[in-house]
């Protein structure tokens, strides 16, 4: 039976692919979770994939099955972005995707319904390298990235960011396996950036280490995706395209703490082995 | 070990690797930045023992880095400027763009790292070099490593040090670089 693609408005269905684990792995690696699902229709199962990944799917079919699927129906790969607001309850760690991108999934409205490209997070938290975009342009390991502030952040902004990140990763609160290490990194970042002399030396060191061919290249080759968002939940205003019910973020416009009627702030984390994140109010 | 970069014992990169630190962590504690001229005239073999000027400079740099691990940042310059975290200057054998080298080292000067220029003088543009030196907050120390009869090169380096309140060192003898750098690092 030949494979076929059935187009919808913002997505398409891929039918009748032979069972092939390598194909499934490649598809999962190349397309973020919010943009593909293994769905049921009329008692049969098919891959349902967001429209922008049509070419990726075609290439994978060619690569693994030696043939292109037959495409029927209209597929609109240009999805208009709009402004949305939602409560983000948990932001996952960034992961590399098979297409070279790095992104995080966010839990909102009862599911993994927000997709954050690393560049979107880097732009919001202020540590994207000007003039560059995507994973390679993001200095994930700097103290600025750890706190989620820009290189020009003033003392007050650094202090505020430290409090937020410390609240998120304090080992008394956060039961993720490496929360203690994350907290130490946050503390080290604050100690450096809050002392003007240390900060001047650090900025100088970043200039030279960044100019060295050894550092970023080595990090890329090692596949180092170690950056942890300094905050994992919040009330977000975003510019996004909504595809298959998932917000595909183009830009974060606002990010505020979620507070309850007692004035407490929401903190979320994912304990090792748990099947869902946990919520604390501080 | 990184196979792409030559690494001298005690260099920033070597120190980072030995101690499990990042290059940024080590660079933060560097005390001296040595700008090494790798222009074509550095191929002259008039250094002691019949060595080329660049070989002599590199040998001394290795010794200094061994004695003061993680404290010396090496930068090579000729027609382009290159940060050399492995502590071994990249040999370019081209022009002598001192102004570009001094501009490259400005952030180090701003952060209080002492800047030492080792060269045989004769920059592409003395005017531009002096102009760049004028932007320095601290002094620039210079070490002459050219031939004995090259008075122009020697004078330029002496003048550069004088204008910034730095120290000028000269000598076609072993230790031409080690002496001033050791002094800066607090040794004898």
Coordinates of C-alpha atoms in Angstrom, one line a residue:
Chain A
X1 CA 0.0 0.0 0.0
X2 CA 1.4 3.4 -0.9
X3 CA 1.8 6.1 1.7
X4 CA -0.4 9.2 1.4
X5 CA -0.7 12.6 3.0
X6 CA -4.0 14.1 3.6
X7 CA -3.9 17.9 4.1
X8 CA -5.9 19.9 6.7
X9 CA -5.8 23.6 7.4
X10 CA -2.7 23.8 9.6
X11 CA -1.6 20.2 9.7
X12 CA -1.6 17.0 7.6
X13 CA -2.1 13.3 8.2
X14 CA 0.4 10.7 7.1
X15 CA -1.3 7.4 6.4
X16 CA -0.1 3.9 5.7
X17 CA 3.5 4.1 6.6
X18 CA 5.1 0.7 7.0
X19 CA 6.1 -0.2 10.6
X20 CA 9.7 1.1 10.8
X21 CA 11.3 2.0 14.1
X22 CA 14.1 4.0 12.5
X23 CA 11.5 6.2 10.8
X24 CA 9.6 6.7 14.0
X25 CA 12.8 7.7 15.9
X26 CA 13.8 10.1 13.1
X27 CA 10.3 11.6 13.0
X28 CA 10.3 12.1 16.8
X29 CA 13.8 13.6 16.7
X30 CA 13.0 15.9 13.8
X31 CA 9.6 17.2 14.9
X32 CA 8.9 18.6 18.4
X33 CA 6.2 16.8 20.4
X34 CA 3.7 19.6 20.1
X35 CA 3.9 19.5 16.3
X36 CA 3.2 15.7 15.8
X37 CA 1.1 13.1 17.3
X38 CA 0.1 9.5 16.7
X39 CA -3.6 9.9 16.3
X40 CA -6.7 7.8 15.7
X41 CA -9.2 8.4 13.0
X42 CA -12.0 6.0 12.1
X43 CA -10.4 3.2 14.0
X44 CA -7.0 3.6 12.2
X45 CA -3.9 5.3 13.4
X46 CA -2.0 8.0 11.5
X47 CA 0.7 10.5 12.1
X48 CA -0.8 14.0 12.5
X49 CA 1.9 16.6 11.8
X50 CA 2.0 20.4 11.8
X51 CA 2.0 21.9 8.3
X52 CA 5.5 23.5 8.5
X53 CA 7.0 20.0 8.8
X54 CA 5.7 18.8 5.4
X55 CA 9.1 18.8 3.8
X56 CA 10.7 17.1 6.8
X57 CA 8.1 14.3 6.6
X58 CA 8.6 13.9 2.8
X59 CA 12.3 13.7 3.2
X60 CA 12.0 11.1 6.0
X61 CA 9.7 9.0 3.8
X62 CA 12.1 9.1 1.0
X63 CA 15.0 8.3 3.2
X64 CA 13.4 5.4 5.1
X65 CA 10.9 3.9 2.5
X66 CA 12.5 5.0 -0.8
X67 CA 9.3 6.8 -1.9
X68 CA 7.4 10.0 -1.6
X69 CA 3.9 9.9 -0.2
X70 CA 1.0 10.9 -2.4
X71 CA -0.2 14.3 -1.2
X72 CA -3.9 15.2 -1.4
X73 CA -5.8 18.2 0.0
X74 CA -4.7 21.7 0.7
X75 CA -2.0 22.3 3.3
X76 CA -1.4 25.8 4.5
X77 CA 2.1 26.0 5.8
X78 CA 1.9 29.7 6.5
X79 CA 0.1 30.0 9.8
X80 CA -0.6 33.6 10.9
X81 CA 0.7 34.6 14.3
X82 CA -1.4 36.3 16.8
X83 CA -1.2 37.6 20.4
X84 CA -2.2 35.2 23.1
X85 CA -2.0 35.0 26.9
X86 CA -1.9 31.8 28.9
X87 CA -0.6 30.5 32.2
X88 CA 2.5 28.4 31.7
X89 CA 2.6 25.8 34.5
X90 CA 5.8 24.1 33.7
X91 CA 8.6 24.8 31.2
X92 CA 10.6 21.8 30.1
X93 CA 14.4 21.9 29.6
X94 CA 15.6 22.7 26.0
X95 CA 16.2 19.6 23.9
X96 CA 17.9 19.3 20.5
X97 CA 15.6 18.3 17.7
X98 CA 16.6 16.3 14.7
X99 CA 16.4 19.4 12.4
X100 CA 19.2 21.2 14.2
X101 CA 16.9 23.3 16.3
X102 CA 16.7 23.3 20.1
X103 CA 13.4 23.9 21.9
X104 CA 11.4 23.5 25.1
X105 CA 7.9 22.3 25.5
X106 CA 5.6 24.1 28.0
X107 CA 2.6 22.7 29.9
X108 CA -0.4 25.0 29.6
X109 CA -4.2 24.5 29.3
X110 CA -3.8 20.9 30.5
X111 CA -1.2 19.7 28.1
X112 CA 2.1 20.2 26.3
X113 CA 0.7 23.1 24.3
X114 CA 3.5 25.6 24.0
X115 CA 6.6 25.3 21.9
X116 CA 9.6 27.6 22.8
X117 CA 12.5 27.7 20.4
X118 CA 15.7 28.3 22.3
X119 CA 16.2 31.5 20.4
X120 CA 12.8 32.8 21.6
X121 CA 13.8 32.1 25.2
X122 CA 17.2 33.6 24.7
X123 CA 15.7 36.8 23.3
X124 CA 13.3 37.1 26.2
X125 CA 15.9 36.4 28.9
X126 CA 18.3 38.7 27.2
X127 CA 21.3 36.5 26.5
X128 CA 21.0 35.9 22.7
X129 CA 24.1 37.0 20.9
X130 CA 23.2 40.0 18.8
X131 CA 23.3 39.4 15.1
X132 CA 23.0 35.7 15.5
X133 CA 20.1 33.4 16.0
X134 CA 19.4 29.8 16.9
X135 CA 21.3 27.5 19.1
X136 CA 24.8 28.4 18.0
X137 CA 24.3 32.1 18.7
X138 CA 23.2 31.5 22.2
X139 CA 25.7 31.7 25.0
X140 CA 24.0 29.3 27.3
X141 CA 26.8 28.9 29.8
X142 CA 27.3 32.5 30.8
X143 CA 26.3 33.8 34.2
X144 CA 23.9 36.2 32.3
X145 CA 22.1 33.2 30.8
X146 CA 22.0 31.4 34.2
X147 CA 20.1 34.4 35.7
X148 CA 18.3 35.2 32.5
X149 CA 19.4 38.8 32.2
X150 CA 21.1 40.8 29.5
X151 CA 24.7 41.9 29.5
X152 CA 23.5 45.5 30.2
X153 CA 21.3 44.6 33.1
X154 CA 21.7 47.0 36.1
X155 CA 22.3 46.0 39.7
X156 CA 18.5 46.0 40.5
X157 CA 17.7 43.7 37.5
X158 CA 20.5 41.3 38.5
X159 CA 19.2 41.1 42.0
X160 CA 15.6 40.6 41.0
X161 CA 16.6 37.9 38.5
X162 CA 18.7 36.2 41.2
X163 CA 15.8 36.1 43.6
X164 CA 13.6 34.6 41.0
X165 CA 16.1 31.9 40.0
X166 CA 17.0 31.1 43.6
X167 CA 13.4 30.6 44.4
X168 CA 13.0 28.3 41.4
X169 CA 16.0 26.1 42.2
X170 CA 16.4 26.3 46.0
X171 CA 17.0 22.6 47.0
X172 CA 14.6 23.0 49.9
X173 CA 11.9 23.6 47.4
X174 CA 12.9 22.1 44.1
X175 CA 13.2 18.3 44.2
X176 CA 14.7 17.8 40.8
X177 CA 17.9 15.7 40.9
X178 CA 20.3 18.5 39.9
X179 CA 18.5 21.4 41.7
X180 CA 21.4 21.8 44.1
X181 CA 23.9 22.2 41.2
X182 CA 21.6 24.6 39.5
X183 CA 21.2 26.6 42.7
X184 CA 25.0 26.7 43.1
X185 CA 25.3 28.0 39.6
X186 CA 22.7 30.7 40.3
X187 CA 24.6 31.7 43.4
X188 CA 27.9 31.9 41.6
X189 CA 26.4 33.9 38.8
X190 CA 24.9 36.4 41.3
X191 CA 28.1 36.7 43.3
X192 CA 30.0 37.5 40.1
X193 CA 27.5 39.9 38.5
X194 CA 26.6 41.8 41.7
X195 CA 30.2 42.8 42.4
X196 CA 31.3 45.5 39.9
X197 CA 35.0 44.5 39.9
X198 CA 34.2 40.8 39.4
X199 CA 31.7 41.7 36.7
X200 CA 34.2 43.8 34.8
X201 CA 36.7 40.9 34.9
X202 CA 34.0 38.4 33.9
X203 CA 32.9 40.6 31.0
X204 CA 36.5 40.8 29.9
X205 CA 36.9 37.1 30.1
X206 CA 33.8 36.5 28.1
X207 CA 35.1 38.8 25.3
X208 CA 38.3 36.8 25.0
X209 CA 37.0 33.3 25.6
X210 CA 34.2 34.0 23.1
X211 CA 36.8 35.1 20.5
X212 CA 38.6 31.8 20.9
X213 CA 37.8 29.0 18.4
X214 CA 38.1 26.4 21.1
X215 CA 35.1 27.2 23.3
X216 CA 31.8 27.4 21.3
X217 CA 33.0 24.7 18.8
X218 CA 33.8 22.3 21.6
X219 CA 30.4 23.0 23.2
X220 CA 28.6 22.3 19.9
X221 CA 30.5 19.1 19.3
X222 CA 29.8 17.9 22.8
X223 CA 26.1 18.6 22.3
X224 CA 26.0 20.7 25.4
X225 CA 22.4 21.8 26.0
X226 CA 22.8 22.5 29.7
X227 CA 21.0 25.8 30.0
X228 CA 18.2 25.7 32.5
X229 CA 15.5 28.4 32.3
X230 CA 15.8 30.6 35.4
X231 CA 12.0 30.4 35.9
X232 CA 9.7 27.5 35.0
X233 CA 6.2 28.9 35.2
X234 CA 4.4 32.2 34.8
X235 CA 1.6 34.2 33.2
X236 CA 2.7 34.8 29.6
X237 CA 1.8 37.1 26.9
X238 CA 3.1 35.9 23.6
X239 CA 3.1 36.3 19.9
X240 CA 2.5 32.8 18.5
X241 CA 1.0 30.8 15.8
X242 CA -1.4 28.2 17.0
X243 CA -0.9 25.0 15.2
X244 CA -2.7 21.8 16.1
X245 CA -3.8 23.5 19.4
X246 CA -0.1 24.2 20.2
X247 CA 1.2 27.7 20.7
X248 CA 4.4 27.9 18.5
X249 CA 6.0 31.0 20.0
X250 CA 7.5 33.7 17.9
X251 CA 8.1 36.1 20.7
X252 CA 7.5 36.5 24.4
X253 CA 5.9 39.8 25.2
X254 CA 5.4 39.5 28.9
X255 CA 6.1 37.1 31.7
X256 CA 4.7 37.6 35.2
X257 CA 4.7 35.4 38.3
X258 CA 1.6 33.4 39.0
X259 CA 0.3 34.4 42.5
X260 CA -2.5 33.1 44.6
X261 CA -5.0 34.9 46.8
X262 CA -2.5 34.7 49.7
X263 CA 0.1 36.6 47.7
X264 CA 2.2 33.4 47.3
X265 CA 4.2 32.7 44.1
X266 CA 3.9 29.5 42.1
X267 CA 7.1 27.4 41.7
X268 CA 7.0 24.2 39.7
X269 CA 9.5 21.3 39.4
X270 CA 9.6 17.8 38.1
X271 CA 10.9 15.2 40.6
X272 CA 12.9 12.3 39.2
X273 CA 10.7 9.4 38.2
X274 CA 7.4 11.4 38.7
X275 CA 4.9 11.4 35.9
X276 CA 3.9 15.0 36.4
X277 CA 5.4 18.2 37.6
X278 CA 4.7 19.4 41.2
X279 CA 3.5 22.8 42.3
X280 CA 4.7 24.7 45.4
X281 CA 3.4 28.1 46.6
X282 CA 6.0 30.3 48.3
Chain B
X1 CA 43.0 17.2 25.1
X2 CA 42.0 19.5 22.3
X3 CA 43.9 18.4 19.2
X4 CA 43.1 21.5 17.3
X5 CA 44.9 23.9 19.6
X6 CA 48.6 23.8 20.6
X7 CA 48.8 24.0 24.3
X8 CA 51.7 25.2 26.5
X9 CA 52.0 24.0 30.1
X10 CA 50.4 26.6 32.4
X11 CA 48.5 28.3 29.6
X12 CA 45.0 29.4 30.3
X13 CA 43.6 26.4 28.4
X14 CA 46.0 24.0 30.1
X15 CA 45.0 25.4 33.5
X16 CA 41.3 25.1 32.7
X17 CA 41.7 21.5 31.5
X18 CA 43.8 20.5 34.5
X19 CA 41.4 22.0 37.0
X20 CA 38.1 21.2 35.3
X21 CA 37.3 24.9 34.9
X22 CA 36.0 26.9 32.0
X23 CA 38.3 29.2 30.0
X24 CA 36.2 32.1 31.2
X25 CA 36.8 31.1 34.9
X26 CA 40.6 31.0 34.3
X27 CA 40.7 34.1 32.1
X28 CA 39.0 36.1 34.9
X29 CA 42.1 35.6 37.0
X30 CA 44.7 36.4 34.4
X31 CA 47.0 39.1 35.4
X32 CA 49.0 39.9 32.3
X33 CA 48.1 39.9 28.6
X34 CA 51.1 39.5 26.3
X35 CA 50.7 40.7 22.8
X36 CA 53.2 38.9 20.6
X37 CA 54.3 40.2 17.3
X38 CA 54.3 37.4 14.7
X39 CA 55.0 39.6 11.7
X40 CA 57.4 38.5 8.9
X41 CA 60.4 40.3 10.5
X42 CA 60.1 38.0 13.6
X43 CA 61.6 35.2 11.3
X44 CA 65.0 37.0 11.6
X45 CA 67.4 34.6 13.2
X46 CA 69.3 37.2 15.2
X47 CA 68.2 36.1 18.7
X48 CA 70.7 34.5 21.1
X49 CA 71.8 31.1 20.0
X50 CA 71.0 31.8 16.3
X51 CA 67.3 31.4 17.0
X52 CA 64.6 33.3 15.3
X53 CA 63.0 36.2 17.2
X54 CA 59.7 34.3 17.3
X55 CA 61.3 31.1 18.6
X56 CA 63.0 33.0 21.3
X57 CA 59.9 34.8 22.3
X58 CA 57.8 31.6 22.3
X59 CA 60.4 29.8 24.4
X60 CA 60.3 32.4 27.0
X61 CA 56.5 32.6 27.0
X62 CA 56.4 28.9 27.7
X63 CA 58.7 29.3 30.6
X64 CA 56.7 32.2 32.1
X65 CA 53.4 30.3 31.7
X66 CA 55.0 27.2 33.4
X67 CA 56.0 29.4 36.3
X68 CA 52.8 31.4 36.5
X69 CA 50.0 28.9 35.5
X70 CA 46.7 30.5 34.5
X71 CA 48.0 34.1 34.8
X72 CA 49.3 34.9 31.4
X73 CA 47.0 35.5 28.4
X74 CA 48.8 35.2 25.0
X75 CA 47.6 37.2 22.0
X76 CA 49.4 37.0 18.6
X77 CA 49.2 39.8 16.1
X78 CA 50.5 40.5 12.6
X79 CA 47.9 41.3 9.9
X80 CA 45.2 40.0 12.2
X81 CA 44.9 39.6 16.0
X82 CA 44.3 36.3 17.6
X83 CA 43.6 35.3 21.2
X84 CA 45.7 32.2 21.9
X85 CA 44.4 30.4 25.0
X86 CA 46.8 27.5 24.4
X87 CA 49.6 29.9 25.2
X88 CA 51.3 29.4 21.8
X89 CA 51.2 32.4 19.5
X90 CA 49.9 31.8 16.0
X91 CA 52.6 32.5 13.5
X92 CA 51.3 34.7 10.7
X93 CA 54.5 36.3 9.3
X94 CA 52.7 39.2 7.6
X95 CA 52.2 42.9 8.6
X96 CA 52.7 44.5 12.0
X97 CA 49.3 45.9 13.0
X98 CA 50.2 47.2 16.5
X99 CA 47.1 49.4 16.6
X100 CA 44.8 46.5 16.1
X101 CA 46.6 44.5 18.8
X102 CA 46.2 47.4 21.3
X103 CA 42.6 47.7 20.4
X104 CA 42.0 44.0 21.0
X105 CA 43.6 44.3 24.4
X106 CA 41.5 47.3 25.5
X107 CA 38.9 45.2 27.4
X108 CA 41.8 43.6 29.4
X109 CA 43.2 47.1 30.2
X110 CA 39.8 48.2 31.3
X111 CA 39.5 45.2 33.7
X112 CA 42.9 46.0 35.2
X113 CA 44.9 43.3 33.4
X114 CA 48.5 44.5 32.6
X115 CA 49.3 44.6 28.9
X116 CA 52.8 43.8 27.6
X117 CA 53.7 44.2 24.0
X118 CA 56.6 42.2 22.7
X119 CA 57.7 43.2 19.2
X120 CA 60.6 44.2 17.0
X121 CA 58.9 47.6 16.4
X122 CA 58.2 49.1 13.0
X123 CA 54.4 49.0 13.2
X124 CA 52.3 49.6 10.1
X125 CA 51.2 52.9 11.5
X126 CA 52.9 54.6 14.5
X127 CA 50.2 57.3 14.6
X128 CA 47.4 54.8 14.9
X129 CA 49.3 52.8 17.5
X130 CA 49.9 55.9 19.6
X131 CA 46.3 56.9 19.1
X132 CA 45.1 53.6 20.4
X133 CA 47.5 53.7 23.3
X134 CA 46.0 57.0 24.3
X135 CA 42.7 55.2 25.1
X136 CA 44.4 53.0 27.7
X137 CA 43.5 53.5 31.4
X138 CA 46.7 51.8 32.5
X139 CA 50.3 51.7 31.3
X140 CA 51.5 49.5 28.4
X141 CA 54.9 47.8 29.0
X142 CA 56.9 47.0 26.0
X143 CA 59.7 44.6 25.2
X144 CA 62.0 45.1 22.2
X145 CA 63.2 41.9 20.6
X146 CA 64.7 43.1 17.3
X147 CA 68.2 43.5 16.0
X148 CA 70.7 45.6 17.8
X149 CA 71.0 48.2 15.0
X150 CA 67.3 48.7 14.5
X151 CA 67.0 52.0 16.3
X152 CA 63.6 52.9 14.8
X153 CA 61.9 49.9 16.2
X154 CA 63.5 50.3 19.6
X155 CA 62.5 53.9 19.8
X156 CA 58.9 53.3 18.9
X157 CA 58.5 50.7 21.7
X158 CA 60.3 52.9 24.2
X159 CA 58.1 55.9 23.3
X160 CA 54.9 53.7 23.5
X161 CA 55.8 52.7 27.0
X162 CA 56.8 56.2 28.0
X163 CA 53.6 57.8 26.7
X164 CA 51.5 55.4 28.8
X165 CA 53.7 55.4 31.9
X166 CA 54.8 51.8 31.2
X167 CA 58.2 50.1 31.4
X168 CA 60.4 49.5 28.4
X169 CA 62.6 46.5 28.3
X170 CA 65.1 45.7 25.7
X171 CA 67.8 43.1 25.1
X172 CA 68.9 40.5 22.7
X173 CA 69.7 38.2 25.6
X174 CA 67.9 35.3 27.2
X175 CA 65.2 36.6 29.6
X176 CA 64.2 39.6 27.4
X177 CA 60.6 38.9 28.1
X178 CA 60.8 36.9 31.3
X179 CA 62.2 39.8 33.3
X180 CA 59.5 42.4 32.9
X181 CA 56.7 39.8 33.0
X182 CA 58.1 38.2 36.2
X183 CA 58.3 41.7 37.7
X184 CA 54.7 42.4 36.9
X185 CA 53.6 39.1 38.4
X186 CA 55.3 39.9 41.6
X187 CA 58.2 37.5 41.3
X188 CA 61.9 38.2 41.5

